[in-house]
Amino acid sequence: MSIIRVNNLSKTYRIHEKPAGFANTFKDLFARKYIDKKAVDNISFTVNKGEVVGLLGENGAGKTTTLKMLTGILYPTSGSVTVDGFTPTQRKKAFLKKICFVMGNKSDINWDLPAVDTFRYQQLVYDVPDNIYHENLAMLSELLDAKHLLNTQLRRLSLGERMKMELINSFLYSPDIVFLDEPTIGLDLKSQISIREFLKKYRAERNTTIIITSHYMDDIEETCDRVILLNHGQKAFDGNILDIKRPDMPFKNIILAMMKEG
């Protein structure tokens, strides 16, 4: 059963362009020049309950923009999105309790407090009963081998340890649908492996639907059932993870570029 439906989804940004120099700055006050940039261009796909889908593409391919539209952060220019029957941009409380969005380059946890203090705040925001909160915290900290880090000030943790805290914070309220944008970016190999193992075990236990973007192909190969490849905002491939390795596929140069970036 499809839990996510995307139909002819597009997002166009209007971008201000100004040549360098003082004279051009003065001219720009009276005659600004704008161009339209299509970040996502008429893509359609579905995701089934419990499926893990990798969203691939070069920098600027539209991956993060797509996730932001799926979570309701951005409004589409055209097309439609439904996530578990909800329209994301309406941002209904029932919808927000069903999803989580983790961005590897941003933090939702207070830098100056132990992570466990933020977890308590998260419990209040999402109305998590005490028994569920303690059960989830114990399970998540064990899966991520992070029990010894819960009471340490966040600024004193390594990047990999902070990412584990971000995952615990996002999974505490048992979201049904998880969006992960570069969750292992900048992490050492041991931390990458730990997070991949966590995602596989959590999915197996909870049948959670996950969409993940990453420039590390190991993240995709080891966690995903299927991949969607974006190229300049358009969908270039949607299929089994094994098919993308076939020598006759026409987009090998895109995959190689991603691997070099990773």
Short mmCIF file of C-alpha atoms in Angstrom, two decimals:
data_model
loop_
_atom_site.label_atom_id
_atom_site.label_comp_id
_atom_site.label_asym_id
_atom_site.label_seq_id
_atom_site.Cartn_x
_atom_site.Cartn_y
_atom_site.Cartn_z
CA MET A 1 0.00 0.00 0.00
CA SER A 2 1.40 3.42 -1.00
CA ILE A 3 1.94 5.69 2.00
CA ILE A 4 3.61 8.48 -0.02
CA ARG A 5 2.24 9.69 -3.36
CA VAL A 6 4.01 12.29 -5.48
CA ASN A 7 2.36 13.45 -8.71
CA ASN A 8 3.99 15.80 -11.25
CA LEU A 9 5.80 17.63 -8.47
CA SER A 10 7.79 20.75 -9.39
CA LYS A 11 9.55 23.53 -7.50
CA THR A 12 10.84 26.67 -9.23
CA TYR A 13 12.88 29.34 -7.47
CA ARG A 14 13.07 32.94 -8.66
CA ILE A 15 16.70 33.95 -8.25
CA HIS A 16 18.10 37.48 -8.26
CA GLU A 17 21.20 37.89 -10.44
CA LYS A 18 23.57 40.86 -10.25
CA PRO A 19 26.88 41.35 -12.05
CA ALA A 20 29.86 42.42 -9.94
CA GLY A 21 30.86 46.03 -9.48
CA PHE A 22 29.59 49.24 -7.90
CA ALA A 23 27.95 50.54 -11.09
CA ASN A 24 25.96 47.35 -11.47
CA THR A 25 24.95 47.57 -7.82
CA PHE A 26 23.52 51.02 -8.47
CA LYS A 27 21.71 49.85 -11.63
CA ASP A 28 20.33 46.92 -9.69
CA LEU A 29 18.43 49.27 -7.39
CA PHE A 30 16.18 50.27 -10.31
CA ALA A 31 16.19 47.28 -12.66
CA ARG A 32 16.69 43.97 -10.95
CA LYS A 33 17.26 40.90 -13.09
CA TYR A 34 15.73 37.60 -12.10
CA ILE A 35 15.95 34.10 -13.52
CA ASP A 36 13.80 31.06 -12.82
CA LYS A 37 15.59 27.92 -11.66
CA LYS A 38 13.77 24.59 -11.63
CA ALA A 39 15.00 22.68 -8.59
CA VAL A 40 12.48 19.85 -9.06
CA ASP A 41 10.94 19.26 -12.47
CA ASN A 42 7.70 17.28 -12.79
CA ILE A 43 8.60 14.14 -10.84
CA SER A 44 6.18 11.38 -9.81
CA PHE A 45 6.68 8.35 -7.57
CA THR A 46 5.10 6.35 -4.76
CA VAL A 47 6.57 4.78 -1.62
CA ASN A 48 4.99 1.79 0.12
CA LYS A 49 4.58 1.29 3.85
CA GLY A 50 7.80 -0.08 5.38
CA GLU A 51 9.89 0.60 2.27
CA VAL A 52 13.33 2.21 2.43
CA VAL A 53 14.00 4.38 -0.61
CA GLY A 54 17.27 6.10 -1.50
CA LEU A 55 17.05 9.47 -3.22
CA LEU A 56 20.21 9.94 -5.28
CA GLY A 57 21.70 12.65 -7.45
CA GLU A 58 24.51 15.15 -7.76
CA ASN A 59 24.62 18.36 -5.73
CA GLY A 60 21.75 20.54 -6.92
CA ALA A 61 19.78 17.62 -8.35
CA GLY A 62 16.74 18.44 -6.18
CA LYS A 63 17.03 15.85 -3.40
CA THR A 64 16.74 18.14 -0.37
CA THR A 65 14.10 20.30 -2.08
CA THR A 66 12.03 17.15 -2.65
CA LEU A 67 12.31 16.14 1.01
CA LYS A 68 11.34 19.63 2.13
CA MET A 69 8.18 19.44 0.00
CA LEU A 70 7.37 15.98 1.36
CA THR A 71 7.64 17.30 4.92
CA GLY A 72 5.71 20.52 4.31
CA ILE A 73 8.64 22.91 4.77
CA LEU A 74 8.37 24.10 1.15
CA TYR A 75 5.29 24.68 -0.98
CA PRO A 76 5.40 23.07 -4.44
CA THR A 77 5.18 25.32 -7.47
CA SER A 78 2.95 22.70 -9.09
CA GLY A 79 1.91 19.10 -8.63
CA SER A 80 0.71 17.34 -5.51
CA VAL A 81 2.02 15.36 -2.53
CA THR A 82 0.21 13.20 0.00
CA VAL A 83 1.93 11.52 2.94
CA ASP A 84 -0.21 8.95 4.75
CA GLY A 85 -3.30 10.75 3.48
CA PHE A 86 -2.14 14.21 4.63
CA THR A 87 -1.17 17.23 2.54
CA PRO A 88 2.22 18.16 4.07
CA THR A 89 1.92 21.93 3.63
CA GLN A 90 -1.18 21.98 5.84
CA ARG A 91 1.15 20.94 8.71
CA LYS A 92 -1.56 19.36 10.78
CA LYS A 93 -0.52 18.18 14.23
CA ALA A 94 -1.51 14.59 13.45
CA PHE A 95 0.74 14.67 10.38
CA LEU A 96 3.72 16.17 12.20
CA LYS A 97 3.50 13.42 14.82
CA LYS A 98 3.81 10.79 12.08
CA ILE A 99 7.01 12.10 10.48
CA CYS A 100 10.52 13.14 11.37
CA PHE A 101 13.10 14.97 9.26
CA VAL A 102 16.79 14.64 10.13
CA MET A 103 19.32 16.83 8.33
CA GLY A 104 22.93 15.78 8.77
CA ASN A 105 24.20 19.36 8.59
CA LYS A 106 21.75 20.88 11.08
CA SER A 107 21.06 20.29 14.76
CA ASP A 108 17.80 20.46 16.71
CA ILE A 109 19.46 19.88 20.08
CA ASN A 110 20.59 22.67 22.40
CA TRP A 111 24.35 22.98 22.14
CA ASP A 112 24.84 23.87 25.81
CA LEU A 113 22.67 21.18 27.42
CA PRO A 114 22.94 17.42 27.79
CA ALA A 115 20.92 15.71 25.06
CA VAL A 116 18.61 14.11 27.62
CA ASP A 117 17.23 17.57 28.50
CA THR A 118 16.21 18.10 24.87
CA PHE A 119 14.70 14.62 24.84
CA ARG A 120 12.44 15.60 27.74
CA TYR A 121 11.34 18.68 25.85
CA GLN A 122 10.65 16.51 22.78
CA GLN A 123 8.51 14.25 24.94
CA LEU A 124 6.37 17.21 25.99
CA VAL A 125 6.02 18.59 22.45
CA TYR A 126 4.85 15.26 21.05
CA ASP A 127 2.79 14.17 24.06
CA VAL A 128 4.76 10.95 24.53
CA PRO A 129 3.57 8.99 27.60
CA ASP A 130 6.26 8.35 30.22
CA ASN A 131 6.31 4.59 29.68
CA ILE A 132 6.71 4.96 25.89
CA TYR A 133 9.35 7.66 26.35
CA HIS A 134 11.50 5.51 28.65
CA GLU A 135 11.00 2.43 26.48
CA ASN A 136 12.00 4.26 23.30
CA LEU A 137 14.94 6.04 24.92
CA ALA A 138 16.31 2.74 26.24
CA MET A 139 15.84 0.98 22.89
CA LEU A 140 17.32 3.80 20.78
CA SER A 141 20.32 4.42 23.03
CA GLU A 142 21.06 0.69 23.04
CA LEU A 143 20.76 0.34 19.25
CA LEU A 144 23.11 3.30 18.81
CA ASP A 145 25.42 2.31 21.69
CA ALA A 146 24.90 5.77 23.19
CA LYS A 147 23.73 5.25 26.79
CA HIS A 148 26.96 6.72 28.16
CA LEU A 149 26.46 9.94 26.14
CA LEU A 150 22.97 10.99 27.25
CA ASN A 151 24.06 13.23 30.13
CA THR A 152 27.02 14.86 28.39
CA GLN A 153 26.80 18.45 27.17
CA LEU A 154 26.25 18.32 23.41
CA ARG A 155 29.18 20.62 22.59
CA ARG A 156 31.54 18.10 24.20
CA LEU A 157 30.50 15.25 21.89
CA SER A 158 32.14 14.33 18.60
CA LEU A 159 30.29 14.83 15.30
CA GLY A 160 29.34 11.15 15.15
CA GLU A 161 28.14 11.16 18.75
CA ARG A 162 26.06 14.29 18.12
CA MET A 163 24.46 12.61 15.10
CA LYS A 164 23.44 9.70 17.32
CA MET A 165 21.76 12.17 19.68
CA GLU A 166 19.93 13.75 16.72
CA LEU A 167 18.60 10.34 15.69
CA ILE A 168 17.42 9.52 19.21
CA ASN A 169 15.71 12.90 19.47
CA SER A 170 13.91 12.39 16.14
CA PHE A 171 12.86 8.79 16.75
CA LEU A 172 11.70 9.24 20.37
CA TYR A 173 8.03 9.67 19.47
CA SER A 174 7.95 6.61 17.15
CA PRO A 175 7.42 8.35 13.78
CA ASP A 176 5.90 6.18 11.04
CA ILE A 177 7.73 7.96 8.21
CA VAL A 178 11.33 9.12 8.41
CA PHE A 179 13.15 11.52 6.07
CA LEU A 180 16.94 11.53 6.35
CA ASP A 181 19.04 14.09 4.48
CA GLU A 182 22.72 13.10 4.49
CA PRO A 183 22.61 11.51 7.98
CA THR A 184 26.23 10.29 7.78
CA ILE A 185 27.82 13.37 6.21
CA GLY A 186 31.28 14.05 7.63
CA LEU A 187 31.25 11.01 9.90
CA ASP A 188 34.09 8.52 10.28
CA LEU A 189 33.64 4.99 8.97
CA LYS A 190 32.77 3.50 12.37
CA SER A 191 30.00 6.07 12.93
CA GLN A 192 28.65 5.54 9.42
CA ILE A 193 28.43 1.79 9.96
CA SER A 194 26.77 2.31 13.36
CA ILE A 195 24.05 4.52 11.89
CA ARG A 196 23.41 2.15 8.97
CA GLU A 197 23.03 -0.76 11.37
CA PHE A 198 20.68 1.30 13.53
CA LEU A 199 18.46 2.14 10.55
CA LYS A 200 18.27 -1.50 9.46
CA LYS A 201 17.41 -2.74 12.94
CA TYR A 202 14.88 0.02 13.63
CA ARG A 203 13.14 -0.57 10.32
CA ALA A 204 13.01 -4.32 10.98
CA GLU A 205 11.45 -3.77 14.42
CA ARG A 206 8.98 -0.98 13.57
CA ASN A 207 8.29 -1.41 9.81
CA THR A 208 9.08 2.28 9.42
CA THR A 209 8.99 3.95 6.00
CA ILE A 210 12.29 5.74 5.27
CA ILE A 211 13.51 8.04 2.50
CA ILE A 212 17.24 8.76 2.67
CA THR A 213 19.60 10.95 0.65
CA SER A 214 23.33 10.37 0.74
CA HIS A 215 26.49 10.81 -1.31
CA TYR A 216 27.90 7.67 0.31
CA MET A 217 26.87 4.74 -1.85
CA ASP A 218 27.35 2.33 1.07
CA ASP A 219 24.51 4.13 2.90
CA ILE A 220 22.21 3.42 -0.03
CA GLU A 221 23.36 -0.11 -0.84
CA GLU A 222 23.18 -1.33 2.74
CA THR A 223 19.86 0.21 3.79
CA CYS A 224 17.64 0.73 0.73
CA ASP A 225 15.24 -1.54 -1.13
CA ARG A 226 14.96 0.84 -4.05
CA VAL A 227 16.53 3.99 -5.46
CA ILE A 228 15.19 7.07 -7.21
CA LEU A 229 17.82 8.94 -9.20
CA LEU A 230 17.34 12.67 -9.83
CA ASN A 231 19.25 14.49 -12.57
CA HIS A 232 18.81 18.27 -12.84
CA GLY A 233 15.51 18.01 -10.99
CA GLN A 234 14.08 15.27 -13.19
CA LYS A 235 13.61 11.61 -12.37
CA ALA A 236 16.16 9.58 -14.33
CA PHE A 237 15.64 6.17 -12.71
CA ASP A 238 13.31 4.46 -10.24
CA GLY A 239 13.93 0.84 -9.45
CA ASN A 240 15.79 -1.89 -7.60
CA ILE A 241 19.12 -1.00 -6.04
CA LEU A 242 20.81 -3.85 -7.95
CA ASP A 243 19.67 -2.59 -11.36
CA ILE A 244 21.54 0.66 -10.98
CA LYS A 245 24.84 -1.24 -11.17
CA ARG A 246 24.09 -2.81 -14.55
CA PRO A 247 26.72 -1.85 -17.17
CA ASP A 248 24.07 -0.84 -19.73
CA MET A 249 22.53 1.84 -17.51
CA PRO A 250 22.80 5.27 -19.22
CA PHE A 251 23.60 7.31 -16.09
CA LYS A 252 26.84 5.75 -14.86
CA ASN A 253 28.59 9.13 -15.00
CA ILE A 254 26.15 10.52 -12.40
CA ILE A 255 26.80 7.66 -10.00
CA LEU A 256 30.56 7.95 -10.43
CA ALA A 257 30.39 11.68 -9.70
CA MET A 258 28.47 10.98 -6.51
CA MET A 259 31.00 8.40 -5.37
CA LYS A 260 33.86 10.88 -5.93
CA GLU A 261 32.02 13.54 -3.91
CA GLY A 262 31.39 11.03 -1.11
#
